[in-house]
Backbone as CSV, one residue per row, in Angstrom:
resi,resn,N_x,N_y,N_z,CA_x,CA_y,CA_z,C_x,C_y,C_z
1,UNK,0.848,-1.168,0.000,0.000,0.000,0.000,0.898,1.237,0.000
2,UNK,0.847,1.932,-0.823,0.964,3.357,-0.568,0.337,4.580,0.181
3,UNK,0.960,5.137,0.742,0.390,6.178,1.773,1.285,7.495,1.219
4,UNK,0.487,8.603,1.357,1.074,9.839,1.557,1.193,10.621,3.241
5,UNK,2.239,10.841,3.531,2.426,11.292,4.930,3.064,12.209,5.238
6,UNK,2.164,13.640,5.586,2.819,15.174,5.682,3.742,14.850,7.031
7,UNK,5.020,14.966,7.600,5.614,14.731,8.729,5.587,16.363,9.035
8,UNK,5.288,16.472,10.017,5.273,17.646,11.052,5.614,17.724,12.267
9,UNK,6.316,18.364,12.748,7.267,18.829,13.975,6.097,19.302,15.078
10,UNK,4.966,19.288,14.895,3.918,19.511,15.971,3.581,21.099,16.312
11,UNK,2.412,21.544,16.745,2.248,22.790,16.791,1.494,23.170,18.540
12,UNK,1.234,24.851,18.336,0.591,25.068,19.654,-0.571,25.600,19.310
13,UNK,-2.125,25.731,20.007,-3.075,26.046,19.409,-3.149,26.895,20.697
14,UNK,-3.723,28.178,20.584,-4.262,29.231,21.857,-5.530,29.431,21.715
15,UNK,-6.251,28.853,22.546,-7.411,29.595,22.728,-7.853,30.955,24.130
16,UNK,-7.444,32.274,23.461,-7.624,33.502,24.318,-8.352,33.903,25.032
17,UNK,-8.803,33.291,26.200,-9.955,34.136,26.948,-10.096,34.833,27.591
18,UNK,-10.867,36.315,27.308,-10.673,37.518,27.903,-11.236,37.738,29.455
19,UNK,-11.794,38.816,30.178,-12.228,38.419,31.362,-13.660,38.659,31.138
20,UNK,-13.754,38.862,29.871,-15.723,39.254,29.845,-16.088,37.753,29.271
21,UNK,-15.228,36.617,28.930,-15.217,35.500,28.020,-15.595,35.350,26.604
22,UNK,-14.934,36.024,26.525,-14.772,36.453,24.703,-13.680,35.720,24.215
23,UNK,-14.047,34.864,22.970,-12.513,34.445,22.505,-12.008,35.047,21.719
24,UNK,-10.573,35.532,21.832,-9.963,36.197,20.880,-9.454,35.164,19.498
25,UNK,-10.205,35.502,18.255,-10.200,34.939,16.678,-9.381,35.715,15.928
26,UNK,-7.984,35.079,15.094,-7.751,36.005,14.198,-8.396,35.787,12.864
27,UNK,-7.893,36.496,11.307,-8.694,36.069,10.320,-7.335,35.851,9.593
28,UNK,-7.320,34.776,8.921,-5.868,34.572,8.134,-6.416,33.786,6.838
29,UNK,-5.800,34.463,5.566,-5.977,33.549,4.090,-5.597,32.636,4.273
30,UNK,-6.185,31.049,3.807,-5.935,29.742,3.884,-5.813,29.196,2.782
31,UNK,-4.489,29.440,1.584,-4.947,28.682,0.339,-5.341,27.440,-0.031
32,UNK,-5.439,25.848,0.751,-6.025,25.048,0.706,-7.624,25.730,0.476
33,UNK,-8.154,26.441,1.564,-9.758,26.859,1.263,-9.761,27.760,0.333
34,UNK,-9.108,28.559,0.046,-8.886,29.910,-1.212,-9.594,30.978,-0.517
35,UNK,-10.015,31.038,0.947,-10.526,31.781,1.527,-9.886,32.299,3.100
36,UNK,-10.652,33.725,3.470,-10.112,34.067,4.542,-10.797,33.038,5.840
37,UNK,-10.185,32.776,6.937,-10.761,32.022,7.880,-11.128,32.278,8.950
38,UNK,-11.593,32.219,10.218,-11.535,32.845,11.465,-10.851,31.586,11.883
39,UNK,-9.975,32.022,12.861,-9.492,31.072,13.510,-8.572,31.489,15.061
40,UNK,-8.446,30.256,15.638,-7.629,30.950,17.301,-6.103,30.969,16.576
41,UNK,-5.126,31.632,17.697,-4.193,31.770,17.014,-3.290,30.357,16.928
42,UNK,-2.443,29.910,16.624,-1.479,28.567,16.491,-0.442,28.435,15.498
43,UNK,0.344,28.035,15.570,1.615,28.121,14.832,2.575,27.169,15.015
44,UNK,3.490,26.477,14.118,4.419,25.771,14.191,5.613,25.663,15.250
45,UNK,6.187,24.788,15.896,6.793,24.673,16.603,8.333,24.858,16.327
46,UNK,8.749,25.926,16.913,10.459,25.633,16.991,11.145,24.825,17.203
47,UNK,12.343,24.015,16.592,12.770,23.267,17.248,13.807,23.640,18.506
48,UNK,13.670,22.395,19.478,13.621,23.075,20.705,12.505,23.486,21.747
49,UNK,11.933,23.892,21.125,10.682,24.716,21.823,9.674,23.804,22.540
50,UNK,9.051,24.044,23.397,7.992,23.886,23.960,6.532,24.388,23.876
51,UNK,5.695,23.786,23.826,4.242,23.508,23.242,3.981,25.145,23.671
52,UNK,4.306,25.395,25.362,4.163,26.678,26.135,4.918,27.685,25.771
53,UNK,6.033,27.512,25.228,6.865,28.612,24.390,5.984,29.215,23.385
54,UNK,5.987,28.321,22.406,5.584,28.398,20.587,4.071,29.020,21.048
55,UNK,3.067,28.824,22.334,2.246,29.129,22.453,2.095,30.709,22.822
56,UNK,3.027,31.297,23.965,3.141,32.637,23.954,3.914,33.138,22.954
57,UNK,4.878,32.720,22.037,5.081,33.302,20.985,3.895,33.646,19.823
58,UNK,3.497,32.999,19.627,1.887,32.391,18.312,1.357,33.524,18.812
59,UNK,0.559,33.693,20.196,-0.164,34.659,20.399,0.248,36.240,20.281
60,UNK,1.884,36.372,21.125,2.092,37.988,20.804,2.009,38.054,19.319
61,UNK,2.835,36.582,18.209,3.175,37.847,17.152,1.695,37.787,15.842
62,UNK,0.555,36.667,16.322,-0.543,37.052,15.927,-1.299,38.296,16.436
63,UNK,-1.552,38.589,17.195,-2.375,39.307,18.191,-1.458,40.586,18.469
64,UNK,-0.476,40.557,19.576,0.057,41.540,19.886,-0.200,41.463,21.413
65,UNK,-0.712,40.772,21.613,-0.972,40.507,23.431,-0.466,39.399,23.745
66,UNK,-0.618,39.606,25.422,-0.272,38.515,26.245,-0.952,37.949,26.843
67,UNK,-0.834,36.858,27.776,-1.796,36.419,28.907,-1.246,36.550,30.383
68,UNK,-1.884,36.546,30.763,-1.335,36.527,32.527,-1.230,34.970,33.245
69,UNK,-2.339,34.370,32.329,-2.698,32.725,33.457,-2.592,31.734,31.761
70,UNK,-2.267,30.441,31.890,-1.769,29.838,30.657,-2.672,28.647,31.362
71,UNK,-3.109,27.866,30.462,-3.940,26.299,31.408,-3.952,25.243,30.116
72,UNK,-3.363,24.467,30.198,-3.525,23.233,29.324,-4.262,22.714,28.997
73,UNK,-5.075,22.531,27.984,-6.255,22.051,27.717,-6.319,20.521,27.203
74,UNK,-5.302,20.689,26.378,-5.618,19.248,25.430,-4.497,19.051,24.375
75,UNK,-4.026,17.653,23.876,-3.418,17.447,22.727,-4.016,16.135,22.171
76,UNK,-3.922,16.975,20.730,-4.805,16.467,19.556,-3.904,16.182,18.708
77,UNK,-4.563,14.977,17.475,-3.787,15.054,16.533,-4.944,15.683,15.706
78,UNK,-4.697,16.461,14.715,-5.302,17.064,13.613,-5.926,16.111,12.466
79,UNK,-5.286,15.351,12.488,-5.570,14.320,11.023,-4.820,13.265,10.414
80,UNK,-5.059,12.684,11.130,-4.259,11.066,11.837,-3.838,10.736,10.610
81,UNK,-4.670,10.436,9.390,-5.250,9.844,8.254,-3.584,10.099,7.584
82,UNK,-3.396,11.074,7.703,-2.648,11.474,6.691,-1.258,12.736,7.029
83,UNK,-1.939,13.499,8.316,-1.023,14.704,8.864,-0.398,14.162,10.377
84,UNK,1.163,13.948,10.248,1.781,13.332,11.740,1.900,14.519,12.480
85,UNK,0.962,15.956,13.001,1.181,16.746,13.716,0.460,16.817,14.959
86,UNK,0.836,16.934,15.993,0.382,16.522,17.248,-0.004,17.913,17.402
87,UNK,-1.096,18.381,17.970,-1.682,19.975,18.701,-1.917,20.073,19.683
88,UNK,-0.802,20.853,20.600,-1.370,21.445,21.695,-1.945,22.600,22.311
């Protein structure tokens, strides 16, 4: 059998919550969709880096803010099928 298999170094996903509980969404072009998207912020991992690093990085240089309190939610894989990137 043949398989196609994107290998990926793993990423961090932020979900921003403000104190009124608002999530902070950015909007970024997605050329797979050919469209703009809403989405939380997340970004590829440095090597080296930590899930909690790449995560306050992702957010200042999407956003421009910070957080005060950080809480772990979850790690996912995105799309087993075919994408080896683990999300935290």
């Amino acid at each position: 059998m043949d398989r196609a298999i994107v290998r990926h170094g793993g990423s961090a996903v932020v979900m921003p919550v403000d104190d009124r509980k608002r999530v902070l969404l950015v909007r970024q072009y997605r050329l797979p969709a050919n469209k703009a998207l809403w989405e939380v912020p997340a970004g590829r991992l440095d090597p080296g880096e930590s899930p909690l690093q790449a995560a306050k990085r992702e957010l200042r240089e999407e956003t421009g803010i910070t957080a005060r309190k950080w809480t772990r939610l979850a790690e996912f894989w995105a799309s087993p099928g075919f994408l080896a990137e683990k999300m935290t």
